[in-house]
Amino acid sequence: MRRTRTDVRRAAAALVCLLTQFAVPAHAADAAFQQWLQGTWPQAQSLGVTRATFDAAIRGLEPDLSLPDLIVPGRPERAQPGQAEFVQTPGEYLKESTFDRLAAQGRKLAVEHRDTLARIERDFGVPGNIVLAIWGRETSYGGTRLAHDAIRVLATQAYTGRRKELFRSEFLAALKMLQDGTPRERMRSSWGGAMGLTQFLPTEFYKYAVDFDGDGRADIFNSVPDALASAAKQLAGKGWRAGQRWAYEVRAPQNADCSVGVPEVTLPVGEWLARGFQPAYGRKLSEAERAEQASLLQPEGAYGPAFLTPKNYFVIKEYNFSDLYVLFVGHLADRIGEGRPFETRWSKSEQLRTAQVERMQRTLAARGLYADKIDGKAGMKTRAALGAYQKANGLKLDCWPTPAVLEHMQR
Ligand code: CA
């Protein structure tokens, strides 16, 4: 009898193994997932998580295979619907009506939280409008309903996501948050597992969350002072320079060379101005501002607004590695303060598709003009490489990827 049962079990295990290799039917995935979860116990234990907390956290847990950024055998890769930064044009992502709405709300909140924001700026050197803008961008000032259970998201991403190792650490840190008293039902998150008003991953919670309202707990879920101070501490921790701006919008001169628009090419702001770049709205820059090292950013190549981006720009970029995200946060902060739109309007209504940008990146790489990721995202480095290609081939230099220039490359 026992022998038979063992055989059946062995056969079942072999079947599970076989099935997970090719396709993942629900039951097979669950068994393998449970096994994977159990395998995280030693690490969880070493972080101080008790067996009771661990068992409660993973009881009945199933992977959420509807999440983006997973690699599921037998299934085509899903796009990332949450990552709008790379499929929308700048004009779509940086929408005037959205800024109007969020800036109006932000101004009210700036009044409501005036003392807290002043204290944040004093303690961390980060302007109140910047952390308000992060709050506005991340969760519409707390109005966004976060659709996911963080434990399930992080476990799924660690189990079968594209960045397993990163998410394994996050999953373990999330278990520690449970152990340290954050209720499970409060741990709602985005599809990427970020939590709270300013969207922290669990490891960032442990690095940067602060108790700023003095109740003895760092609560990034319900306390505005705690969440905003934590965001400020994070920016400070990543190198925010007090008293400096996030970026300067500029008007590029006619003959500007857009192919130098990469983070590696920096000049003092004053040197860019000497080369013909003019501050938007005729803004006067101080000596200290002119002395800052900055790169050139032209999200629409030669067409839309141009920016000189100093250190603080790249600090915000560590929050989310997307130039459009940084422009959103930085501009919203300005908008709360000064109320003005971008001086130069966004003008492009179409963007190449991901597959086309990938083809362009491969061609540029093959010609030695591009050495970064082949990811279908037309970021700073891709646009600059495109500019180098245009220069080398006597084409119009605009650093803006179009079907025409892609066709030229493929001739
Ligand atoms: Ca608190």
Tab-separated table of C-alpha atoms and ligand atoms in Angstrom:
chain	number	residue	atom	x	y	z
A	1	MET	CA	0.000	0.000	0.000
A	2	ARG	CA	2.676	2.445	1.104
A	3	ARG	CA	4.827	1.466	-1.835
A	4	THR	CA	1.965	2.133	-4.258
A	5	ARG	CA	1.285	5.538	-2.757
A	6	THR	CA	4.947	6.460	-3.060
A	7	ASP	CA	4.920	5.393	-6.677
A	8	VAL	CA	1.861	7.472	-7.350
A	9	ARG	CA	3.497	10.408	-5.612
A	10	ARG	CA	6.672	9.952	-7.622
A	11	ALA	CA	4.714	9.741	-10.824
A	12	ALA	CA	2.793	12.863	-9.876
A	13	ALA	CA	5.992	14.732	-9.055
A	14	ALA	CA	7.509	13.673	-12.375
A	15	LEU	CA	4.387	14.877	-14.130
A	16	VAL	CA	4.523	18.212	-12.323
A	17	CYS	CA	8.135	18.531	-13.388
A	18	LEU	CA	7.281	17.714	-16.963
A	19	LEU	CA	4.349	20.101	-17.055
A	20	THR	CA	6.267	23.015	-15.551
A	21	GLN	CA	8.849	22.596	-18.254
A	22	PHE	CA	6.378	23.095	-21.059
A	23	ALA	CA	3.271	24.802	-19.854
A	24	VAL	CA	2.023	25.768	-16.437
A	25	PRO	CA	-1.443	24.462	-15.629
A	26	ALA	CA	-2.801	25.986	-12.412
A	27	HIS	CA	-2.284	22.967	-10.114
A	28	ALA	CA	1.232	22.155	-11.214
A	29	ALA	CA	2.249	25.800	-10.805
A	30	ASP	CA	0.781	25.897	-7.306
A	31	ALA	CA	2.732	22.868	-6.147
A	32	ALA	CA	5.981	24.212	-7.533
A	33	PHE	CA	5.199	27.651	-6.154
A	34	GLN	CA	4.513	26.296	-2.681
A	35	GLN	CA	7.785	24.424	-2.839
A	36	TRP	CA	9.570	27.601	-3.888
A	37	LEU	CA	7.926	29.544	-1.043
A	38	GLN	CA	9.061	26.933	1.499
A	39	GLY	CA	12.562	27.330	0.132
A	40	THR	CA	12.632	30.974	1.261
A	41	TRP	CA	12.108	30.016	4.917
A	42	PRO	CA	15.759	29.902	6.018
A	43	GLN	CA	16.363	33.405	4.722
A	44	ALA	CA	13.121	34.687	6.231
A	45	GLN	CA	14.086	33.129	9.556
A	46	SER	CA	17.485	34.808	9.454
A	47	LEU	CA	15.672	38.171	9.126
A	48	GLY	CA	13.808	37.471	12.350
A	49	VAL	CA	10.535	36.267	10.814
A	50	THR	CA	8.816	33.671	12.997
A	51	ARG	CA	7.427	30.433	11.625
A	52	ALA	CA	3.908	31.561	12.548
A	53	THR	CA	4.245	34.813	10.560
A	54	PHE	CA	5.800	32.939	7.664
A	55	ASP	CA	3.099	30.276	7.537
A	56	ALA	CA	0.304	32.828	7.784
A	57	ALA	CA	1.854	34.899	4.983
A	58	ILE	CA	2.107	32.057	2.485
A	59	ARG	CA	-0.941	30.007	3.450
A	60	GLY	CA	-3.010	29.398	0.316
A	61	LEU	CA	-0.862	31.836	-1.657
A	62	GLU	CA	-0.959	31.365	-5.404
A	63	PRO	CA	1.155	33.113	-8.000
A	64	ASP	CA	-0.604	35.912	-9.880
A	65	LEU	CA	0.265	35.042	-13.446
A	66	SER	CA	-1.675	38.022	-14.773
A	67	LEU	CA	1.110	40.392	-13.654
A	68	PRO	CA	3.368	41.987	-16.261
A	69	ASP	CA	7.120	41.378	-16.463
A	70	LEU	CA	6.857	37.628	-15.806
A	71	ILE	CA	8.525	34.843	-17.712
A	72	VAL	CA	6.004	32.025	-17.823
A	73	PRO	CA	7.040	28.954	-19.818
A	74	GLY	CA	4.772	28.295	-22.770
A	75	ARG	CA	3.335	31.767	-22.779
A	76	PRO	CA	4.381	34.752	-24.884
A	77	GLU	CA	5.857	37.562	-22.798
A	78	ARG	CA	3.386	40.177	-21.746
A	79	ALA	CA	3.978	43.835	-22.283
A	80	GLN	CA	4.071	46.131	-19.273
A	81	PRO	CA	0.816	48.041	-19.246
A	82	GLY	CA	1.838	49.847	-16.059
A	83	GLN	CA	4.968	51.261	-17.664
A	84	ALA	CA	3.369	53.953	-19.758
A	85	GLU	CA	6.611	55.931	-19.921
A	86	PHE	CA	7.958	54.080	-22.896
A	87	VAL	CA	4.971	53.623	-25.159
A	88	GLN	CA	3.386	57.038	-24.889
A	89	THR	CA	4.787	60.143	-26.514
A	90	PRO	CA	6.066	62.801	-24.086
A	91	GLY	CA	3.000	64.905	-24.873
A	92	GLU	CA	0.664	62.067	-23.932
A	93	TYR	CA	2.508	61.248	-20.742
A	94	LEU	CA	3.050	64.877	-19.706
A	95	LYS	CA	-0.531	65.986	-20.174
A	96	GLU	CA	-1.490	69.576	-19.487
A	97	SER	CA	-4.884	68.665	-18.035
A	98	THR	CA	-3.254	66.218	-15.610
A	99	PHE	CA	-0.769	68.856	-14.452
A	100	ASP	CA	-3.540	71.423	-14.000
A	101	ARG	CA	-5.513	69.044	-11.828
A	102	LEU	CA	-2.595	67.729	-9.760
A	103	ALA	CA	-1.002	71.176	-9.332
A	104	ALA	CA	-4.254	72.675	-8.043
A	105	GLN	CA	-4.611	69.835	-5.558
A	106	GLY	CA	-0.914	70.130	-4.699
A	107	ARG	CA	-1.215	73.818	-3.872
A	108	LYS	CA	-4.009	73.084	-1.394
A	109	LEU	CA	-1.955	70.324	0.178
A	110	ALA	CA	1.085	72.610	0.338
A	111	VAL	CA	-0.956	74.996	2.500
A	112	GLU	CA	-2.429	72.202	4.593
A	113	HIS	CA	0.976	70.637	5.291
A	114	ARG	CA	3.027	73.840	5.313
A	115	ASP	CA	4.794	73.205	8.619
A	116	THR	CA	5.588	69.587	7.821
A	117	LEU	CA	6.990	70.531	4.422
A	118	ALA	CA	9.139	73.290	5.896
A	119	ARG	CA	10.492	70.849	8.453
A	120	ILE	CA	11.195	68.280	5.713
A	121	GLU	CA	13.144	70.838	3.711
A	122	ARG	CA	15.092	71.871	6.790
A	123	ASP	CA	15.931	68.294	7.850
A	124	PHE	CA	16.577	66.674	4.458
A	125	GLY	CA	17.278	69.599	2.095
A	126	VAL	CA	14.561	68.467	-0.310
A	127	PRO	CA	11.935	71.075	-1.304
A	128	GLY	CA	8.384	70.403	-0.144
A	129	ASN	CA	7.054	70.718	-3.695
A	130	ILE	CA	9.285	67.882	-4.854
A	131	VAL	CA	7.932	65.408	-2.298
A	132	LEU	CA	4.387	66.640	-2.904
A	133	ALA	CA	4.933	65.971	-6.606
A	134	ILE	CA	6.190	62.441	-5.916
A	135	TRP	CA	3.104	61.827	-3.801
A	136	GLY	CA	0.908	63.240	-6.589
A	137	ARG	CA	2.604	61.191	-9.272
A	138	GLU	CA	2.760	57.930	-7.349
A	139	THR	CA	-0.734	57.727	-5.877
A	140	SER	CA	-2.601	60.921	-6.875
A	141	TYR	CA	-1.993	62.155	-3.315
A	142	GLY	CA	-3.286	58.929	-1.850
A	143	GLY	CA	-6.357	58.713	-4.071
A	144	THR	CA	-5.196	55.734	-6.120
A	145	ARG	CA	-6.614	52.367	-5.140
A	146	LEU	CA	-3.691	49.939	-5.127
A	147	ALA	CA	-5.003	46.784	-6.740
A	148	HIS	CA	-2.639	44.122	-5.429
A	149	ASP	CA	-1.623	42.239	-2.308
A	150	ALA	CA	2.091	43.097	-1.976
A	151	ILE	CA	3.064	39.670	-0.602
A	152	ARG	CA	1.484	37.905	-3.577
A	153	VAL	CA	2.999	40.325	-6.105
A	154	LEU	CA	6.498	40.139	-4.642
A	155	ALA	CA	6.369	36.354	-4.273
A	156	THR	CA	5.180	35.960	-7.870
A	157	GLN	CA	7.851	38.309	-9.217
A	158	ALA	CA	10.521	36.531	-7.185
A	159	TYR	CA	9.278	33.155	-8.344
A	160	THR	CA	8.861	33.715	-12.052
A	161	GLY	CA	9.568	37.364	-12.803
A	162	ARG	CA	12.196	38.825	-15.043
A	163	ARG	CA	14.153	40.150	-12.042
A	164	LYS	CA	13.920	37.250	-9.617
A	165	GLU	CA	16.859	38.093	-7.357
A	166	LEU	CA	15.777	41.668	-6.773
A	167	PHE	CA	12.253	40.599	-5.919
A	168	ARG	CA	13.402	37.773	-3.668
A	169	SER	CA	15.021	40.378	-1.400
A	170	GLU	CA	11.867	42.478	-1.591
A	171	PHE	CA	9.643	39.505	-0.745
A	172	LEU	CA	11.782	38.689	2.287
A	173	ALA	CA	11.765	42.318	3.439
A	174	ALA	CA	7.974	42.347	3.039
A	175	LEU	CA	7.741	39.312	5.345
A	176	LYS	CA	9.829	41.263	7.823
A	177	MET	CA	7.371	44.172	7.565
A	178	LEU	CA	4.593	41.752	8.532
A	179	GLN	CA	6.709	40.496	11.415
A	180	ASP	CA	7.368	44.055	12.549
A	181	GLY	CA	3.656	44.770	12.750
A	182	THR	CA	2.392	46.102	9.425
A	183	PRO	CA	-1.010	44.438	8.933
A	184	ARG	CA	-1.308	42.327	5.782
A	185	GLU	CA	-4.435	44.144	4.628
A	186	ARG	CA	-2.542	47.434	4.634
A	187	MET	CA	0.174	46.060	2.380
A	188	ARG	CA	-1.556	46.890	-0.902
A	189	SER	CA	0.707	47.585	-3.841
A	190	SER	CA	1.152	48.296	-7.506
A	191	TRP	CA	1.998	45.406	-9.861
A	192	GLY	CA	5.650	46.118	-9.084
A	193	GLY	CA	5.163	45.647	-5.336
A	194	ALA	CA	5.632	49.282	-4.248
A	195	MET	CA	3.588	50.342	-1.231
A	196	GLY	CA	2.283	53.350	0.589
A	197	LEU	CA	1.556	56.967	-0.335
A	198	THR	CA	4.929	57.503	-1.999
A	199	GLN	CA	5.365	53.913	-3.241
A	200	PHE	CA	8.233	52.255	-1.451
A	201	LEU	CA	9.579	48.780	-2.049
A	202	PRO	CA	10.096	46.915	1.245
A	203	THR	CA	13.912	47.212	1.251
A	204	GLU	CA	13.550	50.957	0.729
A	205	PHE	CA	11.097	51.055	3.601
A	206	TYR	CA	13.831	49.649	5.840
A	207	LYS	CA	16.434	52.035	4.485
A	208	TYR	CA	14.478	55.251	4.417
A	209	ALA	CA	11.121	55.178	6.215
A	210	VAL	CA	10.987	57.675	9.082
A	211	ASP	CA	8.551	58.564	11.818
A	212	PHE	CA	7.981	62.263	11.231
A	213	ASP	CA	4.703	62.806	13.045
A	214	GLY	CA	6.169	61.562	16.311
A	215	ASP	CA	3.812	58.684	17.088
A	216	GLY	CA	6.678	56.236	17.302
A	217	ARG	CA	6.006	54.358	14.039
A	218	ALA	CA	7.145	54.968	10.479
A	219	ASP	CA	3.823	54.725	8.646
A	220	ILE	CA	4.118	55.277	4.899
A	221	PHE	CA	0.542	54.073	4.401
A	222	ASN	CA	-1.554	56.521	6.394
A	223	SER	CA	0.696	59.289	7.705
A	224	VAL	CA	1.360	62.096	5.224
A	225	PRO	CA	4.270	63.508	7.285
A	226	ASP	CA	5.863	60.039	7.534
A	227	ALA	CA	5.406	59.234	3.834
A	228	LEU	CA	6.682	62.611	2.581
A	229	ALA	CA	9.632	62.714	4.979
A	230	SER	CA	10.521	59.158	3.960
A	231	ALA	CA	10.518	60.163	0.290
A	232	ALA	CA	12.741	63.144	1.146
A	233	LYS	CA	15.104	60.967	3.140
A	234	GLN	CA	15.312	58.591	0.195
A	235	LEU	CA	16.192	61.409	-2.206
A	236	ALA	CA	18.760	62.754	0.273
A	237	GLY	CA	20.172	59.244	0.631
A	238	LYS	CA	20.606	59.003	-3.121
A	239	GLY	CA	22.519	62.264	-3.236
A	240	TRP	CA	20.016	65.133	-3.519
A	241	ARG	CA	21.829	68.465	-3.393
A	242	ALA	CA	20.076	70.974	-1.174
A	243	GLY	CA	19.387	74.355	-2.701
A	244	GLN	CA	19.695	73.131	-6.299
A	245	ARG	CA	17.015	72.655	-8.919
A	246	TRP	CA	15.908	69.357	-10.482
A	247	ALA	CA	16.450	70.736	-14.028
A	248	TYR	CA	16.394	73.894	-16.144
A	249	GLU	CA	14.134	74.106	-19.141
A	250	VAL	CA	16.042	75.842	-21.963
A	251	ARG	CA	15.541	76.882	-25.574
A	252	ALA	CA	18.074	75.117	-27.752
A	253	PRO	CA	19.923	77.162	-30.395
A	254	GLN	CA	19.182	76.382	-34.066
A	255	ASN	CA	22.460	74.557	-34.631
A	256	ALA	CA	22.378	72.575	-31.370
A	257	ASP	CA	23.996	69.143	-31.559
A	258	CYS	CA	21.352	66.827	-30.077
A	259	SER	CA	23.743	63.859	-30.285
A	260	VAL	CA	25.554	65.059	-27.134
A	261	GLY	CA	22.367	64.590	-25.060
A	262	VAL	CA	23.583	61.753	-22.838
A	263	PRO	CA	24.200	61.636	-19.075
A	264	GLU	CA	27.938	61.129	-19.659
A	265	VAL	CA	28.355	64.489	-21.404
A	266	THR	CA	28.234	67.197	-18.771
A	267	LEU	CA	29.201	70.853	-18.829
A	268	PRO	CA	28.674	73.632	-16.314
A	269	VAL	CA	25.234	75.159	-16.859
A	270	GLY	CA	26.962	78.463	-17.649
A	271	GLU	CA	28.904	76.768	-20.454
A	272	TRP	CA	25.697	75.451	-22.022
A	273	LEU	CA	24.335	79.007	-21.869
A	274	ALA	CA	27.509	80.296	-23.516
A	275	ARG	CA	26.839	77.804	-26.322
A	276	GLY	CA	23.499	79.410	-27.052
A	277	PHE	CA	21.040	77.623	-24.781
A	278	GLN	CA	18.664	80.107	-23.178
A	279	PRO	CA	16.731	79.584	-19.942
A	280	ALA	CA	12.984	79.279	-20.499
A	281	TYR	CA	10.911	82.310	-19.493
A	282	GLY	CA	14.122	84.331	-19.348
A	283	ARG	CA	14.903	82.868	-15.933
A	284	LYS	CA	18.015	84.460	-14.423
A	285	LEU	CA	20.462	81.938	-13.050
A	286	SER	CA	22.700	82.559	-10.073
A	287	GLU	CA	26.458	82.011	-10.091
A	288	ALA	CA	25.967	78.803	-8.103
A	289	GLU	CA	23.435	77.560	-10.644
A	290	ARG	CA	25.725	78.392	-13.553
A	291	ALA	CA	28.493	76.413	-11.919
A	292	GLU	CA	26.458	73.184	-11.698
A	293	GLN	CA	27.430	70.348	-14.013
A	294	ALA	CA	24.509	69.337	-16.220
A	295	SER	CA	23.661	67.189	-19.243
A	296	LEU	CA	21.366	68.020	-22.125
A	297	LEU	CA	17.995	66.251	-22.378
A	298	GLN	CA	15.750	66.573	-25.423
A	299	PRO	CA	12.922	64.042	-25.090
A	300	GLU	CA	11.547	64.929	-28.549
A	301	GLY	CA	14.940	65.386	-30.116
A	302	ALA	CA	15.268	68.762	-31.783
A	303	TYR	CA	11.527	69.466	-31.588
A	304	GLY	CA	10.058	69.764	-28.077
A	305	PRO	CA	11.333	71.320	-24.855
A	306	ALA	CA	15.015	70.951	-23.942
A	307	PHE	CA	16.408	70.624	-20.430
A	308	LEU	CA	19.733	70.961	-18.687
A	309	THR	CA	19.776	68.197	-16.116
A	310	PRO	CA	22.025	68.504	-13.051
A	311	LYS	CA	22.674	65.937	-10.334
A	312	ASN	CA	19.218	66.230	-8.755
A	313	TYR	CA	17.595	65.161	-12.018
A	314	PHE	CA	19.422	61.858	-11.828
A	315	VAL	CA	18.571	61.495	-8.147
A	316	ILE	CA	14.853	61.554	-9.006
A	317	LYS	CA	15.618	59.158	-11.845
A	318	GLU	CA	16.708	56.611	-9.256
A	319	TYR	CA	13.143	56.628	-7.957
A	320	ASN	CA	11.990	55.495	-11.392
A	321	PHE	CA	14.337	54.990	-14.318
A	322	SER	CA	12.350	56.935	-16.863
A	323	ASP	CA	13.067	60.421	-18.132
A	324	LEU	CA	9.367	61.077	-18.572
A	325	TYR	CA	8.779	60.130	-14.934
A	326	VAL	CA	11.421	62.610	-13.771
A	327	LEU	CA	10.010	65.312	-16.025
A	328	PHE	CA	6.564	64.607	-14.620
A	329	VAL	CA	7.676	64.901	-10.994
A	330	GLY	CA	9.985	67.871	-11.568
A	331	HIS	CA	7.499	69.787	-13.651
A	332	LEU	CA	4.639	69.066	-11.253
A	333	ALA	CA	6.801	70.460	-8.431
A	334	ASP	CA	7.408	73.631	-10.483
A	335	ARG	CA	3.791	73.790	-11.431
A	336	ILE	CA	2.659	73.669	-7.801
A	337	GLY	CA	5.042	76.548	-7.116
A	338	GLU	CA	4.977	78.760	-10.203
A	339	GLY	CA	1.946	77.527	-12.110
A	340	ARG	CA	3.586	77.838	-15.544
A	341	PRO	CA	3.477	75.165	-18.270
A	342	PHE	CA	6.551	74.025	-20.199
A	343	GLU	CA	7.602	77.073	-22.215
A	344	THR	CA	8.098	75.019	-25.383
A	345	ARG	CA	5.161	72.741	-26.172
A	346	TRP	CA	5.422	69.032	-26.861
A	347	SER	CA	4.781	68.557	-30.544
A	348	LYS	CA	5.095	64.893	-31.465
A	349	SER	CA	1.940	62.829	-31.704
A	350	GLU	CA	3.532	59.577	-32.839
A	351	GLN	CA	6.316	57.405	-31.588
A	352	LEU	CA	7.955	54.404	-33.241
A	353	ARG	CA	6.755	51.071	-31.940
A	354	THR	CA	8.904	49.088	-29.538
A	355	ALA	CA	9.867	46.535	-32.208
A	356	GLN	CA	10.956	49.313	-34.570
A	357	VAL	CA	13.058	51.015	-31.891
A	358	GLU	CA	14.642	47.633	-31.172
A	359	ARG	CA	15.540	47.225	-34.835
A	360	MET	CA	17.021	50.721	-34.784
A	361	GLN	CA	19.040	49.925	-31.644
A	362	ARG	CA	20.411	46.738	-33.247
A	363	THR	CA	21.468	48.610	-36.363
A	364	LEU	CA	23.098	51.384	-34.333
A	365	ALA	CA	24.847	48.775	-32.170
A	366	ALA	CA	26.097	46.912	-35.245
A	367	ARG	CA	27.607	50.181	-36.480
A	368	GLY	CA	29.320	50.787	-33.166
A	369	LEU	CA	27.208	53.843	-32.344
A	370	TYR	CA	25.192	52.321	-29.520
A	371	ALA	CA	26.328	50.117	-26.666
A	372	ASP	CA	23.357	50.162	-24.304
A	373	LYS	CA	20.409	47.787	-23.860
A	374	ILE	CA	18.325	46.588	-26.820
A	375	ASP	CA	15.022	47.289	-25.141
A	376	GLY	CA	12.832	49.086	-27.659
A	377	LYS	CA	12.828	52.248	-25.559
A	378	ALA	CA	13.982	55.410	-27.301
A	379	GLY	CA	15.763	56.932	-24.313
A	380	MET	CA	18.611	59.462	-24.115
A	381	LYS	CA	21.282	57.067	-25.376
A	382	THR	CA	19.237	55.769	-28.286
A	383	ARG	CA	18.364	59.287	-29.426
A	384	ALA	CA	21.978	60.419	-29.138
A	385	ALA	CA	23.186	57.382	-31.112
A	386	LEU	CA	20.557	58.124	-33.739
A	387	GLY	CA	21.921	61.679	-33.927
A	388	ALA	CA	25.421	60.318	-34.457
A	389	TYR	CA	24.065	58.153	-37.286
A	390	GLN	CA	22.329	61.154	-38.839
A	391	LYS	CA	25.539	63.187	-38.663
A	392	ALA	CA	27.633	60.392	-40.161
A	393	ASN	CA	25.198	59.999	-43.047
A	394	GLY	CA	24.543	63.641	-43.812
A	395	LEU	CA	20.906	63.382	-42.742
A	396	LYS	CA	18.951	66.073	-40.976
A	397	LEU	CA	20.174	66.074	-37.376
A	398	ASP	CA	17.145	65.893	-35.082
A	399	CYS	CA	17.654	62.776	-32.861
A	400	TRP	CA	14.014	61.824	-33.335
A	401	PRO	CA	13.350	58.231	-34.443
A	402	THR	CA	11.030	57.989	-37.443
A	403	PRO	CA	10.105	55.268	-39.936
A	404	ALA	CA	12.067	57.226	-42.597
A	405	VAL	CA	15.372	57.097	-40.741
A	406	LEU	CA	14.803	53.450	-39.791
A	407	GLU	CA	14.256	52.684	-43.480
A	408	HIS	CA	17.481	54.539	-44.340
A	409	MET	CA	19.342	52.341	-41.860
A	410	GLN	CA	17.946	49.173	-43.410
A	411	ARG	CA	18.812	50.032	-46.974
B	1	CA	CA	4.553	58.119	12.498
